[in-house]
mmCIF file of N, CA and C in Angstrom:
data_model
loop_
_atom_site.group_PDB
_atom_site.id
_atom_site.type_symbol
_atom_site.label_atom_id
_atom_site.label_comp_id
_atom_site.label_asym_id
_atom_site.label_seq_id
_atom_site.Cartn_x
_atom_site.Cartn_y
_atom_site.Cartn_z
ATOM 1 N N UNK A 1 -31.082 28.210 185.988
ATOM 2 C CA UNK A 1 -30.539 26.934 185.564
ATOM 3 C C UNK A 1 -30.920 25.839 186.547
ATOM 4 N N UNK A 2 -30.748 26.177 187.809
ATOM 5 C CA UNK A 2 -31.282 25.067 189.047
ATOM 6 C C UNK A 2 -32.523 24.859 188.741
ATOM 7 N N UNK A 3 -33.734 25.535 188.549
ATOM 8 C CA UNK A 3 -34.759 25.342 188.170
ATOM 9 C C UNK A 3 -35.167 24.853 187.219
ATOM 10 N N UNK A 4 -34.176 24.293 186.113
ATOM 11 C CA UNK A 4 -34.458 24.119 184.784
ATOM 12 C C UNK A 4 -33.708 22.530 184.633
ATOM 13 N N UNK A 5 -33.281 22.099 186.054
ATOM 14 C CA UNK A 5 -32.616 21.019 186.341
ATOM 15 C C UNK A 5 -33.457 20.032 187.124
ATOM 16 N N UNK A 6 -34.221 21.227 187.931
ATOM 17 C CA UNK A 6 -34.993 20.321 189.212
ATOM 18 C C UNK A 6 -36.077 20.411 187.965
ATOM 19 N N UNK A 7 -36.995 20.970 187.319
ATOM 20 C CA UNK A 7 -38.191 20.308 186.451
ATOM 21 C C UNK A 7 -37.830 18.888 185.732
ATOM 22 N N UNK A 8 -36.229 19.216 184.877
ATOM 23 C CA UNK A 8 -36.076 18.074 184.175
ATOM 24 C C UNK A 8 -36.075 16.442 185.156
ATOM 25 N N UNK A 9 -35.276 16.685 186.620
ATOM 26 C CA UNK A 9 -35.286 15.749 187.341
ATOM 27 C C UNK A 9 -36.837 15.326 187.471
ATOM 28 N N UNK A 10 -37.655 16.161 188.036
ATOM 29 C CA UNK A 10 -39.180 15.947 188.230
ATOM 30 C C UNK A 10 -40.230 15.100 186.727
ATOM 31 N N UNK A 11 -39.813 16.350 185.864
ATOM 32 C CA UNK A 11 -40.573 15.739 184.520
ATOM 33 C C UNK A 11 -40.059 14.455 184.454
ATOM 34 N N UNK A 12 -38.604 14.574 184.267
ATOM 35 C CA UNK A 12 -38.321 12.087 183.683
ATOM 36 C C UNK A 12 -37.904 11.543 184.705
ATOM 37 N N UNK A 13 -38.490 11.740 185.726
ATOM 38 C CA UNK A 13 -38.469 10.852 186.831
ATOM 39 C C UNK A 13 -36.703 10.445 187.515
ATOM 40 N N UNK A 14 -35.763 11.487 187.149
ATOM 41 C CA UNK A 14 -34.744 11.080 187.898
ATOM 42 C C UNK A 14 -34.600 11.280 189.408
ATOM 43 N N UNK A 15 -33.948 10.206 189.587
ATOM 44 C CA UNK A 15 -33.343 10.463 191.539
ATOM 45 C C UNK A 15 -31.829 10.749 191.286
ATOM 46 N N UNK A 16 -32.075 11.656 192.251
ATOM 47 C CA UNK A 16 -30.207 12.069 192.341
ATOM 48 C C UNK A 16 -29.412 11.405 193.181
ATOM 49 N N UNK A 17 -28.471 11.084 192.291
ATOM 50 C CA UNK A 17 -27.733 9.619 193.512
ATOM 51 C C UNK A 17 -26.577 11.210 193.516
ATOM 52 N N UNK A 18 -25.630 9.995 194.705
ATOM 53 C CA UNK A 18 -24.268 10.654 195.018
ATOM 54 C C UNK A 18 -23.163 10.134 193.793
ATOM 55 N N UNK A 19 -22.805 11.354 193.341
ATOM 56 C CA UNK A 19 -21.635 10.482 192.420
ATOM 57 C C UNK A 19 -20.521 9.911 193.253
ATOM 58 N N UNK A 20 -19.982 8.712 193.059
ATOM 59 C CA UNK A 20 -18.756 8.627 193.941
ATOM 60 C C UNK A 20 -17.336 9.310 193.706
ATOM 61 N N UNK A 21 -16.521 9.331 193.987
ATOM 62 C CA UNK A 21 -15.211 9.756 193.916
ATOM 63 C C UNK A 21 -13.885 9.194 194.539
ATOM 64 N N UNK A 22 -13.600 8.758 193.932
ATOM 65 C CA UNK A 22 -12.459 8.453 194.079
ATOM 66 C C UNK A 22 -11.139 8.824 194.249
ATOM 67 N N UNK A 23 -11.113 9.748 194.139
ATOM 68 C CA UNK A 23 -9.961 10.972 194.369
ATOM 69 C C UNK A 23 -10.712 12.079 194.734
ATOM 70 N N UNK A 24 -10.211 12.898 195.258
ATOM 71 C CA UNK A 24 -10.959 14.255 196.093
ATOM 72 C C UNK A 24 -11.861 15.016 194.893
ATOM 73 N N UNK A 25 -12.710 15.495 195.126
ATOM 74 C CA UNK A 25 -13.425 16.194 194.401
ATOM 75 C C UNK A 25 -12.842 17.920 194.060
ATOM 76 N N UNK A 26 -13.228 18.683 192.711
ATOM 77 C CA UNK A 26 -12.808 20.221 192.702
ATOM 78 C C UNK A 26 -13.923 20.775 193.710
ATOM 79 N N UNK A 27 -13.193 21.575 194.863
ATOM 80 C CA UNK A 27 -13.933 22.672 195.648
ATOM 81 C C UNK A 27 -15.680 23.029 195.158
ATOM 82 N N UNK A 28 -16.544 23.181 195.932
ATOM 83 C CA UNK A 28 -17.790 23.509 195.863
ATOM 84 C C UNK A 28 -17.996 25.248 194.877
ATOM 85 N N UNK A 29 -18.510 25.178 194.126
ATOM 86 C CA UNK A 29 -18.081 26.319 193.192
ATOM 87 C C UNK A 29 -19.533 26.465 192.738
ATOM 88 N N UNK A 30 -19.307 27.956 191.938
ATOM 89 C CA UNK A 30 -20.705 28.577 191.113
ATOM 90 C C UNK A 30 -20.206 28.904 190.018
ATOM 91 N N UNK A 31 -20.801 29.331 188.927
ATOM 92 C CA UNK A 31 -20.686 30.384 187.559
ATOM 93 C C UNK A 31 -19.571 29.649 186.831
ATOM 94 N N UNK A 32 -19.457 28.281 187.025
ATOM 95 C CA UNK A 32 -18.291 27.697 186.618
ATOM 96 C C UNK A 32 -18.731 27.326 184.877
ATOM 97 N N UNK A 33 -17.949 27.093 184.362
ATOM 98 C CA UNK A 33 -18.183 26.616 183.068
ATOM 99 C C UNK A 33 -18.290 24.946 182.875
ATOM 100 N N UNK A 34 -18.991 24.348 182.065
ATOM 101 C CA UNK A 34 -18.928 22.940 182.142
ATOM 102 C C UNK A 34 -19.046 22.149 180.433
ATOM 103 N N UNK A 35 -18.374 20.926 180.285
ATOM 104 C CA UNK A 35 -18.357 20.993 179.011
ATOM 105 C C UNK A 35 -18.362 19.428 178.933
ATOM 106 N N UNK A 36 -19.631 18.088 178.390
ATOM 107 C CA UNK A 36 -19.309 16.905 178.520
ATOM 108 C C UNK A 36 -18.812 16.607 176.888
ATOM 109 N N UNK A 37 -18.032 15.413 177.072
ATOM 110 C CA UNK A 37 -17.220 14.944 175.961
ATOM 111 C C UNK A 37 -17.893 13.059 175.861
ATOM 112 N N UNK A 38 -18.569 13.089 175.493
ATOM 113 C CA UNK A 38 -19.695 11.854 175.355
ATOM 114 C C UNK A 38 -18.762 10.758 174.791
ATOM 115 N N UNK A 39 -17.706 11.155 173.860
ATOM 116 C CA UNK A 39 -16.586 9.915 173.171
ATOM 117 C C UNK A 39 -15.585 9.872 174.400
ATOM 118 N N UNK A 40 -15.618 10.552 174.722
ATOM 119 C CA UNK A 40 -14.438 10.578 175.615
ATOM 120 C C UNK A 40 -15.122 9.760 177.492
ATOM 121 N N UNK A 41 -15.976 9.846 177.501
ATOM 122 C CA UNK A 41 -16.715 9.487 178.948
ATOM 123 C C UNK A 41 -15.929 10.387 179.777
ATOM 124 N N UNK A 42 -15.581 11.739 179.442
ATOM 125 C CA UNK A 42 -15.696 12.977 180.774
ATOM 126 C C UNK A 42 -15.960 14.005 180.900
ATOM 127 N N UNK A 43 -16.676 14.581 181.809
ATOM 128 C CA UNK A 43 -16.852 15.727 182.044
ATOM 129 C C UNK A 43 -15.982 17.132 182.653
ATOM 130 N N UNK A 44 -15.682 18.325 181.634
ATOM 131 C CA UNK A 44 -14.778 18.791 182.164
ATOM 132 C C UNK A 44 -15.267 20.333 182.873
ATOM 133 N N UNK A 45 -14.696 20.761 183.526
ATOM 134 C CA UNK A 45 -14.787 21.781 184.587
ATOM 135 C C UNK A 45 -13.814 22.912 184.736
ATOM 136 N N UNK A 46 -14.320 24.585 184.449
ATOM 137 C CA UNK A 46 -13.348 25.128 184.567
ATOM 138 C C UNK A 46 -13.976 26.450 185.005
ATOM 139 N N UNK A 47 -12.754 26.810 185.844
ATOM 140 C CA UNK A 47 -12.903 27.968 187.079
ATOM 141 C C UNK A 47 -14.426 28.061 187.914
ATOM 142 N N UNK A 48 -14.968 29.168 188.141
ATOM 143 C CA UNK A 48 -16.133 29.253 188.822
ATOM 144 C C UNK A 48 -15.707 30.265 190.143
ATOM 145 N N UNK A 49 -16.951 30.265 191.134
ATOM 146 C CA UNK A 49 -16.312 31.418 192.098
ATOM 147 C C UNK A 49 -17.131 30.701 193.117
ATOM 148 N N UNK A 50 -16.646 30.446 194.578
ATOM 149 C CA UNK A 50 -17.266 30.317 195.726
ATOM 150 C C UNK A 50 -17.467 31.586 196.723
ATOM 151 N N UNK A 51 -18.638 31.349 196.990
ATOM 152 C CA UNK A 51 -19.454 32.362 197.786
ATOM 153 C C UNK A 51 -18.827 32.690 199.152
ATOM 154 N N UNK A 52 -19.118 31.467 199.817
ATOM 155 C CA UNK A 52 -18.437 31.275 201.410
ATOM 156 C C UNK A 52 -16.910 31.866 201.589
ATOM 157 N N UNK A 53 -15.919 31.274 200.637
ATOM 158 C CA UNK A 53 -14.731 31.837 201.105
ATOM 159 C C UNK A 53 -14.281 33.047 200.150
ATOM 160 N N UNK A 54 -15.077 33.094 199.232
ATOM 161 C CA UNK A 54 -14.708 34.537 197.976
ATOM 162 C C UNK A 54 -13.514 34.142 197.152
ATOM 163 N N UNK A 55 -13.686 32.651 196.744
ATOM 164 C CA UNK A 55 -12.237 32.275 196.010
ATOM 165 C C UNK A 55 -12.985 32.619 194.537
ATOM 166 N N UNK A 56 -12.403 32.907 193.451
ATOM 167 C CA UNK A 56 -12.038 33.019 192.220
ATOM 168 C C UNK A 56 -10.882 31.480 191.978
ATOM 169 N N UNK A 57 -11.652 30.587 190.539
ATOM 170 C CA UNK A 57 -10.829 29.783 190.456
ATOM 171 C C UNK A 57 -10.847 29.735 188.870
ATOM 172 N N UNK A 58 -9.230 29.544 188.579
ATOM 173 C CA UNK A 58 -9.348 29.100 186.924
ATOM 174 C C UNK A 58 -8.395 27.841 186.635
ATOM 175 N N UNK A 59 -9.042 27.035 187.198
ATOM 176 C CA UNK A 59 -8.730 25.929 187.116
ATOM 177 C C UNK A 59 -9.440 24.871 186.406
ATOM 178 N N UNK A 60 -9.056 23.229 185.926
ATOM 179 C CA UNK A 60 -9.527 22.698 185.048
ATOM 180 C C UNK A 60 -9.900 21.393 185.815
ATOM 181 N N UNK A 61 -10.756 20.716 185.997
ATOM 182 C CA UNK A 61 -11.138 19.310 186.795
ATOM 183 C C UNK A 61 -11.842 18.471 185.527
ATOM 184 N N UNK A 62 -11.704 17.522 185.730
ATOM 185 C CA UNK A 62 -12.162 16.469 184.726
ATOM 186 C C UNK A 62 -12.632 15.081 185.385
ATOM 187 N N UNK A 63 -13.664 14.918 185.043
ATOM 188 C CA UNK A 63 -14.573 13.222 185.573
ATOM 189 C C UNK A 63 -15.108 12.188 184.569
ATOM 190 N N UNK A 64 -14.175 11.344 185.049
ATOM 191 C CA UNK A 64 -13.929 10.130 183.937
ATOM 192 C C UNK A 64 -14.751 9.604 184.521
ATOM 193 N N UNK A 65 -16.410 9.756 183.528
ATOM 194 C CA UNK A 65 -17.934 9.019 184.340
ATOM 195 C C UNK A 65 -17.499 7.209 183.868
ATOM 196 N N UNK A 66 -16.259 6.744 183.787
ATOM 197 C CA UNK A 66 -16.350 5.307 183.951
ATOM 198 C C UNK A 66 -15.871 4.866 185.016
ATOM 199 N N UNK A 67 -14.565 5.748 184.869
ATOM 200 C CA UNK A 67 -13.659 5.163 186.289
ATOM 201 C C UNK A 67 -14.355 6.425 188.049
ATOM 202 N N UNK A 68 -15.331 6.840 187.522
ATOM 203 C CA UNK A 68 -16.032 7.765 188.531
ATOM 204 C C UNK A 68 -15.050 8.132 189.544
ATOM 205 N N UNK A 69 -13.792 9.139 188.456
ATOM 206 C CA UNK A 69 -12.644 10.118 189.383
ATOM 207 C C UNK A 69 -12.297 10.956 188.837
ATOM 208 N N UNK A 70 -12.226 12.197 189.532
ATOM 209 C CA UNK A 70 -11.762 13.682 189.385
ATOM 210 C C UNK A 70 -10.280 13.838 189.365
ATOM 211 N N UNK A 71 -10.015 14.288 188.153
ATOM 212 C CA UNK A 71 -8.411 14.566 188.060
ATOM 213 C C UNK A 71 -8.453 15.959 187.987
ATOM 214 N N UNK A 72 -7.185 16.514 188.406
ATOM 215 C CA UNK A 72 -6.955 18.586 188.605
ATOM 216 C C UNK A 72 -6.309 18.158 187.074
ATOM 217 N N UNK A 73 -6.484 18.920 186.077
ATOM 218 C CA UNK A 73 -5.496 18.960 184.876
ATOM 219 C C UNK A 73 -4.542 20.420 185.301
ATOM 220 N N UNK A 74 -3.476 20.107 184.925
ATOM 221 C CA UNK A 74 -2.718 21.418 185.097
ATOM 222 C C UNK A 74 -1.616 21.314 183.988
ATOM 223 N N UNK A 75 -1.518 22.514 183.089
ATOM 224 C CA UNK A 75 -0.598 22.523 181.840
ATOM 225 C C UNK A 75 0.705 21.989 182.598
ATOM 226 N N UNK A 76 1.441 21.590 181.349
ATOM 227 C CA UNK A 76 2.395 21.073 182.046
ATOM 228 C C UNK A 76 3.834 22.658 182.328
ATOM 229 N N UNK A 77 3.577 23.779 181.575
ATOM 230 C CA UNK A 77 4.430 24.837 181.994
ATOM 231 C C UNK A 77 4.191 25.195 183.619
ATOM 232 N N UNK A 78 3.357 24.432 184.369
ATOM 233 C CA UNK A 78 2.720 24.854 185.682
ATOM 234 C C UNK A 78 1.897 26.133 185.810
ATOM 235 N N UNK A 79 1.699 26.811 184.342
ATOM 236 C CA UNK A 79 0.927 28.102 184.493
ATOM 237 C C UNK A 79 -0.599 28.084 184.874
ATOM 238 N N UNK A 80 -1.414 29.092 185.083
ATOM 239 C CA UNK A 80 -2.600 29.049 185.126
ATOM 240 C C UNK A 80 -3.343 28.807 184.006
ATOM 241 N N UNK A 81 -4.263 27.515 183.587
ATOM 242 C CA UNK A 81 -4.530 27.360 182.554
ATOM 243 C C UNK A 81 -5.562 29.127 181.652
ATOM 244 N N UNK A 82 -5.949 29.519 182.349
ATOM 245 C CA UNK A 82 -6.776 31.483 182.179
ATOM 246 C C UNK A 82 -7.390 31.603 183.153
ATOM 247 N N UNK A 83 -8.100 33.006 182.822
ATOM 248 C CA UNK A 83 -8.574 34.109 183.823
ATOM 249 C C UNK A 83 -10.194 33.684 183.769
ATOM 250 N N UNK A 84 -11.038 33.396 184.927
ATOM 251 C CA UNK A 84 -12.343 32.671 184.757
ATOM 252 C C UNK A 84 -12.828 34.384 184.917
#
């Protein structure tokens, strides 16, 4: 997939900026799932696994590409939204 990201960057000529953030960003993660909502202007984010500390996460992050900020969604029963 990285490879299939860095051609597309190369083939149409994108530069990778820094996204900003405005509220803390979700943890540095892999194998995560990702899902954009184009009417909605956000991108949402759920679980994934980091290497370095061996966390398992099933959690939900969302980036409102207008207001360029990361919100944690969390049901409101406080449960774990599932098992990544």
């Amino acid at each position: 997939m990285l490879n299939l990201f860095l051609l597309l960057t190369l083939a149409l000529g994108f530069t990778p900026d820094r996204i900003p953030a405005t509220n803390p960003p979700p943890d540095a993660r892999a194998h995560s799932l990702m899902a954009n909502f184009p009417g909605l202007n956000l991108i949402m984010i759920f679980g994934g696994y980091s290497d370095p500390t061996n966390s398992i996460y099933s959690d939900i992050w969302a980036f409102d590409l207008l207001a360029e900020t990361w919100e944690r969604l969390v049901p409101s029963d406080g449960n774990s939204p599932g098992n990544f």
